[in-house]
Short mmCIF file of C-alpha atoms and ligand atoms in Angstrom, two decimals:
data_model
loop_
_atom_site.label_atom_id
_atom_site.label_comp_id
_atom_site.label_asym_id
_atom_site.label_seq_id
_atom_site.Cartn_x
_atom_site.Cartn_y
_atom_site.Cartn_z
CA UNK D 270 218.64 154.76 14.00
CA UNK D 271 217.30 151.90 12.27
CA UNK D 272 214.40 151.77 10.07
CA UNK D 273 212.07 149.05 8.82
CA UNK D 274 211.35 148.24 5.62
CA UNK D 275 208.97 145.12 4.43
CA UNK D 276 209.99 143.47 1.27
CA UNK D 277 207.06 141.70 -0.71
CA UNK D 278 207.38 138.22 -2.66
CA UNK D 279 205.21 136.00 -3.89
CA UNK D 280 206.54 134.47 -7.36
CA UNK D 281 209.29 131.94 -8.00
CA UNK D 282 211.66 134.66 -9.28
CA UNK D 283 211.21 137.21 -6.25
CA UNK D 284 212.30 134.94 -3.40
CA UNK D 285 215.26 133.89 -5.57
CA UNK D 286 215.74 137.83 -5.47
CA UNK D 287 215.18 138.02 -2.03
CA UNK D 288 217.80 135.62 -1.20
CA UNK D 289 220.81 137.83 -1.44
CA UNK D 290 218.50 140.99 -0.86
CA UNK D 291 217.39 140.05 2.50
CA UNK D 292 220.75 139.14 3.78
CA UNK D 293 222.29 142.37 2.98
CA UNK D 294 219.23 144.26 4.17
CA UNK D 295 219.21 142.80 7.92
CA UNK D 296 222.94 144.11 8.15
CA UNK D 297 221.28 147.21 8.04
CA UNK D 298 218.49 147.54 8.83
CA UNK D 299 215.10 145.68 10.39
CA UNK D 300 213.36 143.67 7.69
CA UNK D 301 209.63 142.24 7.78
CA UNK D 302 209.02 139.67 4.59
CA UNK D 303 205.76 139.55 3.36
CA UNK D 304 204.98 136.43 0.93
CA UNK D 305 201.55 137.78 -1.24
CA UNK D 306 201.48 133.18 -2.03
CA UNK D 307 200.98 134.18 -5.63
CA UNK D 308 203.30 130.58 -6.15
CA UNK D 309 202.01 128.44 -3.27
CA UNK D 310 203.70 125.08 -4.46
CA UNK D 311 206.25 123.00 -2.38
CA UNK D 312 208.99 123.49 -5.79
CA UNK D 313 208.02 126.75 -7.00
CA UNK D 314 207.99 128.27 -3.19
CA UNK D 315 209.32 126.62 -0.20
CA UNK D 316 212.02 124.82 -1.81
CA UNK D 317 213.60 128.55 -2.66
CA UNK D 318 213.62 129.38 1.49
CA UNK D 319 214.93 125.62 2.73
CA UNK D 320 217.75 125.68 0.07
CA UNK D 321 218.71 129.51 0.14
CA UNK D 322 218.24 129.79 3.19
CA UNK D 323 215.32 133.35 3.00
CA UNK D 324 214.11 134.08 6.36
CA UNK D 325 210.81 132.61 7.20
CA UNK D 326 208.23 135.33 5.98
CA UNK D 327 206.47 137.97 8.63
CA UNK D 328 203.25 136.94 6.66
CA UNK D 329 201.39 134.68 4.54
CA UNK D 330 199.00 136.20 2.27
CA UNK D 331 197.64 133.12 0.75
CA UNK D 332 196.31 134.99 -2.47
CA UNK D 333 197.11 131.60 -4.43
CA UNK D 334 195.90 132.32 -8.62
CA UNK D 335 193.26 133.04 -10.36
CA UNK D 336 192.29 136.65 -13.35
CA UNK D 337 195.21 139.05 -13.04
CA UNK D 338 192.49 140.79 -11.29
CA UNK D 339 191.35 138.48 -8.55
CA UNK D 340 194.87 138.02 -7.80
CA UNK D 341 195.87 141.70 -7.74
CA UNK D 342 192.83 143.04 -5.77
CA UNK D 343 193.14 140.21 -3.55
CA UNK D 344 196.89 141.13 -3.24
CA UNK D 345 195.80 144.87 -2.40
CA UNK D 346 193.37 144.33 0.16
CA UNK D 347 195.48 141.97 2.66
CA UNK D 348 199.01 143.75 1.27
CA UNK D 349 197.74 147.27 3.07
CA UNK D 350 196.22 145.46 5.82
CA UNK D 351 199.72 144.16 6.70
CA UNK D 352 201.55 146.89 5.67
CA UNK D 353 199.09 148.73 8.31
CA UNK D 354 200.21 146.04 11.00
CA UNK D 355 203.71 145.83 10.75
CA UNK D 356 204.15 149.77 9.99
CA UNK D 357 207.61 149.80 7.87
CA UNK D 358 208.95 153.35 6.48
CA UNK D 359 209.60 151.84 3.43
CA UNK D 360 207.85 149.01 1.08
CA UNK D 361 210.36 147.16 -1.43
CA UNK D 362 208.93 145.03 -4.51
CA UNK D 363 210.97 143.09 -7.15
CA UNK D 364 210.50 142.82 -10.75
CA UNK D 365 207.57 142.82 -12.55
CA UNK D 366 204.88 139.74 -11.39
CA UNK D 367 201.62 141.11 -9.79
CA UNK D 368 202.87 141.16 -6.71
CA UNK D 369 205.04 143.70 -7.20
CA UNK D 370 202.24 145.48 -9.44
CA UNK D 371 199.57 144.90 -6.31
CA UNK D 372 202.61 145.85 -3.32
CA UNK D 373 203.66 148.71 -5.34
CA UNK D 374 199.78 150.25 -5.36
CA UNK D 375 199.15 149.41 -2.35
CA UNK D 376 202.31 151.33 -0.01
CA UNK D 377 202.44 154.23 -2.64
CA UNK D 378 198.33 154.55 -1.58
CA UNK D 379 199.10 154.26 1.61
CA UNK D 380 201.54 157.30 1.61
CA UNK D 381 204.80 154.71 1.90
CA UNK D 382 208.16 155.09 -0.36
CA UNK D 383 208.76 152.26 -2.70
CA UNK D 384 211.52 150.70 -3.54
CA UNK D 385 212.05 148.97 -6.93
CA UNK D 386 214.07 146.02 -7.20
CA UNK D 387 214.92 145.50 -11.08
CA UNK D 388 213.46 148.94 -12.95
CA UNK D 389 214.13 150.19 -15.96
CA UNK D 390 213.21 147.08 -18.02
CA UNK D 391 211.34 147.41 -20.72
CA UNK D 392 210.05 144.76 -23.44
CA UNK D 393 207.53 147.51 -25.22
CA UNK D 394 205.07 145.27 -25.48
CA UNK D 395 202.13 145.88 -23.76
CA UNK D 396 199.94 142.76 -24.37
CA UNK D 397 202.78 141.10 -21.62
CA UNK D 398 201.50 141.57 -18.20
CA UNK D 399 204.83 141.98 -16.82
CA UNK D 400 205.28 145.34 -19.25
CA UNK D 401 202.34 147.08 -17.12
CA UNK D 402 203.30 145.58 -14.27
CA UNK D 403 206.59 147.23 -14.76
CA UNK D 404 205.24 150.29 -15.83
CA UNK D 405 202.98 151.14 -13.08
CA UNK D 406 205.68 150.06 -10.34
CA UNK D 407 208.21 152.64 -11.76
CA UNK D 408 205.71 155.59 -11.74
CA UNK D 409 204.95 154.78 -8.45
CA UNK D 410 208.41 154.22 -6.93
CA UNK D 411 210.42 156.58 -5.14
CA UNK D 412 213.70 154.37 -5.44
CA UNK D 413 214.52 152.87 -9.06
CA UNK D 414 217.37 150.08 -8.33
CA UNK D 415 218.15 149.64 -12.33
CA UNK D 416 220.30 146.52 -13.06
CA UNK D 417 221.72 148.02 -16.71
CA UNK D 418 222.09 151.17 -18.27
CA UNK D 419 219.49 150.37 -20.78
CA UNK D 420 217.01 149.92 -17.82
CA UNK D 421 218.34 153.94 -16.77
CA UNK D 422 218.08 155.07 -20.47
CA UNK D 423 214.43 153.50 -20.45
CA UNK D 424 213.43 155.23 -17.73
CA UNK D 425 215.05 158.70 -18.66
CA UNK D 426 213.12 158.38 -22.32
CA UNK D 427 209.34 158.20 -20.02
CA UNK D 428 210.59 161.31 -18.21
CA UNK D 429 211.85 159.71 -14.90
CA UNK D 430 215.81 160.52 -13.33
CA UNK D 431 214.70 160.97 -9.64
CA UNK D 432 215.69 158.35 -7.85
CA UNK D 433 217.56 156.09 -10.01
CA UNK D 434 220.84 154.28 -9.51
CA UNK D 435 222.57 152.07 -11.29
CA UNK D 436 223.43 149.28 -8.98
CA UNK D 437 224.11 146.41 -11.03
CA UNK D 438 221.80 143.40 -10.91
CA UNK D 439 221.06 141.43 -7.84
CA UNK D 440 220.34 138.33 -9.41
CA UNK D 441 224.34 138.10 -10.65
CA UNK D 442 225.55 138.67 -6.89
CA UNK D 443 223.24 135.12 -6.14
CA UNK D 444 224.52 133.52 -9.15
CA UNK D 445 228.15 134.20 -8.36
CA UNK D 446 227.31 132.56 -4.51
CA UNK D 447 225.46 129.62 -5.68
CA UNK D 448 227.87 128.47 -8.64
CA UNK D 449 231.00 129.16 -6.50
CA UNK D 450 232.31 126.08 -6.26
CA UNK D 451 228.98 123.81 -7.19
CA UNK D 452 229.32 120.35 -8.40
CA UNK D 453 228.49 118.41 -11.50
CA UNK D 454 224.38 117.13 -12.30
CA UNK D 455 222.11 117.61 -10.40
CA UNK D 456 222.49 114.07 -8.81
CA UNK D 457 218.52 112.53 -9.91
CA UNK D 458 220.00 113.91 -13.79
CA UNK D 459 223.26 112.34 -13.84
CA UNK D 460 221.72 109.10 -12.85
CA UNK D 461 219.71 109.39 -15.98
CA UNK D 462 222.79 109.17 -18.03
CA UNK D 463 223.14 113.52 -19.17
CA UNK D 464 226.22 113.61 -20.95
CA UNK D 465 227.15 117.30 -19.75
CA UNK D 466 227.65 119.18 -23.40
CA UNK D 467 225.07 116.93 -25.23
CA UNK D 468 221.84 118.21 -23.89
CA UNK D 469 219.70 120.82 -23.68
CA UNK D 470 217.95 122.71 -21.27
CA UNK D 471 214.34 124.09 -21.79
CA UNK D 472 211.60 126.43 -19.78
CA UNK D 473 208.68 127.39 -21.33
CA UNK D 474 206.13 129.62 -19.18
CA UNK D 475 205.40 132.74 -20.44
CA UNK D 476 201.13 133.73 -21.41
CA UNK D 477 202.12 134.48 -24.52
CA UNK D 478 203.89 131.35 -25.21
CA UNK D 479 201.28 128.80 -23.02
CA UNK D 480 197.73 130.74 -23.23
CA UNK D 481 198.48 130.85 -26.70
CA UNK D 482 198.07 126.87 -28.36
CA UNK D 483 199.68 128.14 -32.38
CA UNK D 484 202.66 129.60 -30.06
CA UNK D 485 202.99 126.08 -27.78
CA UNK D 486 202.72 124.17 -30.42
CA UNK D 487 205.36 125.82 -32.16
CA UNK D 488 207.90 125.42 -29.60
CA UNK D 489 206.93 121.69 -29.15
CA UNK D 490 207.75 120.84 -32.31
CA UNK D 491 211.01 122.15 -32.24
CA UNK D 492 212.25 121.17 -28.79
CA UNK D 493 210.61 117.52 -30.25
CA UNK D 494 212.71 117.82 -33.33
CA UNK D 495 216.25 118.87 -31.18
CA UNK D 496 218.55 116.04 -32.12
CA UNK D 497 220.05 116.09 -28.61
CA UNK D 498 218.27 115.21 -25.25
CA UNK D 499 216.41 118.30 -23.63
CA UNK D 500 215.60 118.79 -20.33
CA UNK D 501 212.49 120.50 -19.53
CA UNK D 502 211.39 121.32 -15.92
CA UNK D 503 208.19 122.22 -16.75
CA UNK D 504 206.08 125.17 -14.65
CA UNK D 505 202.72 124.15 -13.24
CA UNK D 506 201.07 127.05 -16.36
CA UNK D 507 202.34 124.87 -18.91
CA UNK D 508 202.14 121.64 -17.50
CA UNK D 509 197.88 122.51 -17.84
CA UNK D 510 198.45 124.46 -21.12
CA UNK D 511 200.10 120.81 -22.63
CA UNK D 512 197.51 119.14 -21.54
CA UNK D 513 194.41 121.21 -22.48
CA UNK D 514 196.24 121.27 -25.77
CA UNK D 515 197.40 117.87 -26.75
CA UNK D 516 200.85 117.98 -27.20
CA UNK D 517 202.09 115.70 -24.82
CA UNK D 518 201.94 113.18 -27.19
CA UNK D 519 203.76 115.32 -29.61
CA UNK D 520 206.43 116.32 -27.25
CA UNK D 521 207.17 112.33 -26.29
CA UNK D 522 207.69 112.08 -29.56
CA UNK D 523 211.09 113.87 -29.67
CA UNK D 524 213.50 113.30 -27.13
CA UNK D 525 212.32 115.34 -24.20
CA UNK D 526 212.55 115.00 -20.50
CA UNK D 527 209.77 116.76 -18.70
CA UNK D 528 210.10 117.15 -15.07
CA UNK D 529 209.44 118.68 -11.98
CA UNK D 530 210.81 122.18 -11.58
CA UNK D 531 213.80 122.07 -10.35
CA UNK D 532 215.33 124.34 -7.30
CA UNK D 533 217.75 126.72 -7.97
CA UNK D 534 221.14 125.79 -7.35
CA UNK D 535 220.21 122.00 -9.12
CA UNK D 536 218.64 124.17 -12.06
CA UNK D 537 222.13 126.13 -12.51
CA UNK D 538 224.57 122.79 -12.04
CA UNK D 539 222.07 121.89 -15.21
CA UNK D 540 222.35 124.94 -16.87
CA UNK D 541 226.37 125.09 -16.44
CA UNK D 542 226.96 121.98 -18.25
CA UNK D 543 224.24 122.48 -21.03
CA UNK D 544 225.22 122.72 -24.67
CA UNK D 545 222.47 125.49 -25.13
CA UNK D 546 219.88 126.76 -23.35
CA UNK D 547 215.47 127.41 -24.63
CA UNK D 548 214.09 129.53 -22.68
CA UNK D 549 211.39 132.08 -22.60
CA UNK D 550 211.93 133.43 -18.71
CA UNK D 551 213.87 136.56 -18.29
CA UNK D 552 216.44 135.74 -15.55
CA UNK D 553 217.50 131.94 -16.67
CA UNK D 554 218.54 134.26 -20.42
CA UNK D 555 220.96 135.97 -18.38
CA UNK D 556 221.89 132.65 -16.23
CA UNK D 557 223.05 131.56 -19.02
CA UNK D 558 224.70 133.32 -20.95
CA UNK D 559 226.69 134.44 -17.38
CA UNK D 560 227.57 130.77 -17.39
CA UNK D 561 229.07 130.90 -20.92
CA UNK D 562 226.11 128.76 -22.50
CA UNK D 563 224.65 130.19 -25.53
CA UNK D 564 220.93 130.65 -25.11
CA UNK D 565 217.11 130.59 -27.56
CA UNK D 566 214.74 132.98 -26.53
CA UNK D 567 211.22 132.00 -27.91
CA UNK D 568 209.90 135.71 -27.56
CA UNK D 569 209.50 138.21 -30.14
CA UNK D 570 211.76 140.75 -27.75
CA UNK D 571 213.59 141.02 -24.63
CA UNK D 572 214.51 143.48 -21.86
CA UNK D 573 217.93 141.88 -21.71
CA UNK D 574 219.08 143.02 -24.78
CA UNK D 575 222.86 143.15 -23.82
CA UNK D 576 222.49 138.96 -23.53
CA UNK D 577 221.89 139.27 -27.73
CA UNK D 578 225.92 141.31 -28.18
CA UNK D 579 228.03 138.66 -29.48
CA UNK D 580 225.42 136.37 -30.68
CA UNK D 581 225.12 134.86 -27.00
CA UNK D 582 221.40 134.65 -26.78
CA UNK D 583 219.18 135.06 -30.19
CA UNK D 584 215.65 135.68 -30.49
CA UNK D 585 213.54 133.36 -32.29
CA UNK D 586 209.73 133.76 -31.75
CA UNK D 587 207.52 130.77 -31.51
CA UNK D 588 208.60 129.51 -34.86
CA UNK D 589 209.94 125.71 -34.82
CA UNK D 590 212.19 125.63 -37.51
CA UNK D 591 213.72 129.04 -36.28
CA UNK D 592 214.45 127.55 -33.01
CA UNK D 593 215.63 124.09 -34.44
CA UNK D 594 217.84 126.80 -36.62
CA UNK D 595 219.49 128.85 -33.07
CA UNK D 596 220.17 125.88 -30.81
CA UNK D 597 222.17 124.03 -33.57
CA UNK D 598 224.21 127.41 -34.43
CA UNK D 599 228.34 127.00 -33.58
CA UNK D 600 228.87 128.58 -30.05
CA UNK D 601 230.24 132.50 -30.13
CA UNK D 602 234.01 133.02 -30.67
CA UNK D 603 233.96 136.04 -28.07
CA UNK D 604 233.53 136.06 -24.28
CA UNK D 605 229.94 136.27 -23.27
CA UNK D 606 228.34 140.13 -22.53
CA UNK D 607 229.11 140.89 -18.85
CA UNK D 608 225.41 141.19 -18.12
CA UNK D 609 225.24 141.10 -14.57
CA UNK D 610 227.17 143.86 -12.79
CA UNK D 611 230.11 143.06 -10.12
CA UNK D 612 228.28 140.91 -7.23
CA UNK D 613 227.58 143.84 -5.44
CA UNK D 614 224.14 145.19 -6.23
CA UNK D 615 222.49 144.45 -3.31
CA UNK D 616 224.77 145.92 -1.13
CA UNK D 617 224.51 149.50 -3.03
CA UNK D 618 221.07 149.38 -2.75
CA UNK D 619 221.09 149.25 1.03
CA UNK D 620 223.71 151.62 1.41
CA UNK D 621 221.61 154.38 -0.46
CA UNK D 622 218.16 152.87 1.57
CA UNK D 623 220.12 153.84 4.69
CA UNK D 624 221.12 156.94 3.85
CA UNK D 625 217.40 157.63 2.29
CA UNK D 626 214.81 156.20 4.62
C1 LIG N 174 204.17 135.01 -12.61
C2 LIG N 174 204.50 136.23 -13.29
C3 LIG N 174 205.73 136.29 -14.06
C4 LIG N 174 207.07 135.49 -13.44
C5 LIG N 174 206.62 133.95 -12.93
C6 LIG N 174 207.56 133.16 -12.45
C7 LIG N 174 203.24 137.77 -12.94
C8 LIG N 174 201.65 138.64 -14.13
N1 LIG N 174 203.23 136.60 -13.90
O1 LIG N 174 203.44 133.93 -13.82
O2 LIG N 174 205.91 137.42 -14.34
O3 LIG N 174 208.13 135.50 -14.77
O4 LIG N 174 205.40 134.23 -12.24
O5 LIG N 174 206.87 132.04 -12.93
O6 LIG N 174 202.49 137.78 -12.08
N2 LIG N 174 200.62 127.67 -10.32
C9 LIG N 174 200.48 126.74 -9.80
N3 LIG N 174 201.08 126.05 -8.27
C10 LIG N 174 202.24 127.74 -7.74
C11 LIG N 174 202.21 128.54 -9.03
C12 LIG N 174 201.53 128.48 -10.00
O7 LIG N 174 199.71 125.19 -9.75
O8 LIG N 174 202.68 127.54 -7.47
C13 LIG N 174 199.72 127.54 -11.83
C14 LIG N 174 198.32 127.72 -11.95
O9 LIG N 174 197.63 127.41 -12.90
C15 LIG N 174 198.15 129.49 -12.29
C16 LIG N 174 199.15 129.31 -12.66
O10 LIG N 174 200.47 128.58 -12.66
O11 LIG N 174 196.90 129.86 -12.48
C17 LIG N 174 199.78 130.75 -13.19
O12 LIG N 174 200.39 131.14 -11.86
P1 LIG N 174 200.47 132.85 -11.77
O13 LIG N 174 201.15 132.81 -10.79
O14 LIG N 174 199.31 133.50 -12.48
O15 LIG N 174 201.44 133.65 -12.86
P2 LIG N 174 202.74 132.22 -13.57
O16 LIG N 174 202.87 131.85 -14.92
O17 LIG N 174 203.63 132.04 -12.46
#
């Protein structure tokens, strides 16, 4: 007997994950896709549907930006209505954004079982909105699909052991597909004279960095002081924060190329030939290490502690001096830690759902 799963996406990293999970789900059951509209710019949303072949959403809720309460409140109301219309037997949510929180809560209140992809991650920092979203989503979920053994033990420490499945990382599934045979640098950047191995890729978008002018200033000071060309695809939140804090001039004094956010295959090609990556993104820390590129994480902690092994990833907080030193460190001599599993995470999740829904 077939069954229907409603998957809820909304923000950029969830679209990337849906690219592989939707494909696996649709081979086994009926999937309906609900896009909350948390991300809405073409280069934050549409581009991923086009490039990664994600099926068009069955419902687009058009929620957009706002405070956490506004955004989550609007989502709750609209997700509930969509779920009532679409009548799925289970609801799947990804990661740790406000779309995850609202999806899990709306489903649980309707008595629908929730599957959480990327369950069990913890930064142990409740000042991060993502940490609150994860903890709530995990508490409400019937299936907790963990990417790592660390995630499984985090859940165990909170007394959650039922429904926990170590499946591996769906981002690993996708990265394998995307980088298989992928060419060199994206055309626009190759034309700009970037030399493989001689540039740094930087991204900054976490509220803890963008919304704290002192932290943002330090990160900008660090990036502008690097001796290599820095390619900086700028998230819209960060663009606004840089303008508001008057930091664009400081950025311009270095060798920083601030560009629009890139699509996924272009971003991975750019990272693969970089000297190092400087980021506060969870996904990019893993992608860098997976592609054998040393990473500097401008945060005080990471959920992906495996990436720190062998010095492939280094936490510098928002200190310009530490950022500069970490970017200049020699390449680790060990091979990068295997952070992503075997490329079969989506398959395993779908197998569990097929047995248990
Ligand atoms: C969200 C997630 C974060 C995730 C990130 C990936 C939450 C709490 N945060 O952060 O965990 O790592 O997505 O990108 O859910 N904006 C635009 N255009 C867009 C989207 C956003 O201009 O398409 C601007 C708006 O000013 C908006 C701001 O970015 O207010 C923040 O967007 P929001 O979705 O609230 O959070 P992100 O910072 O993207």
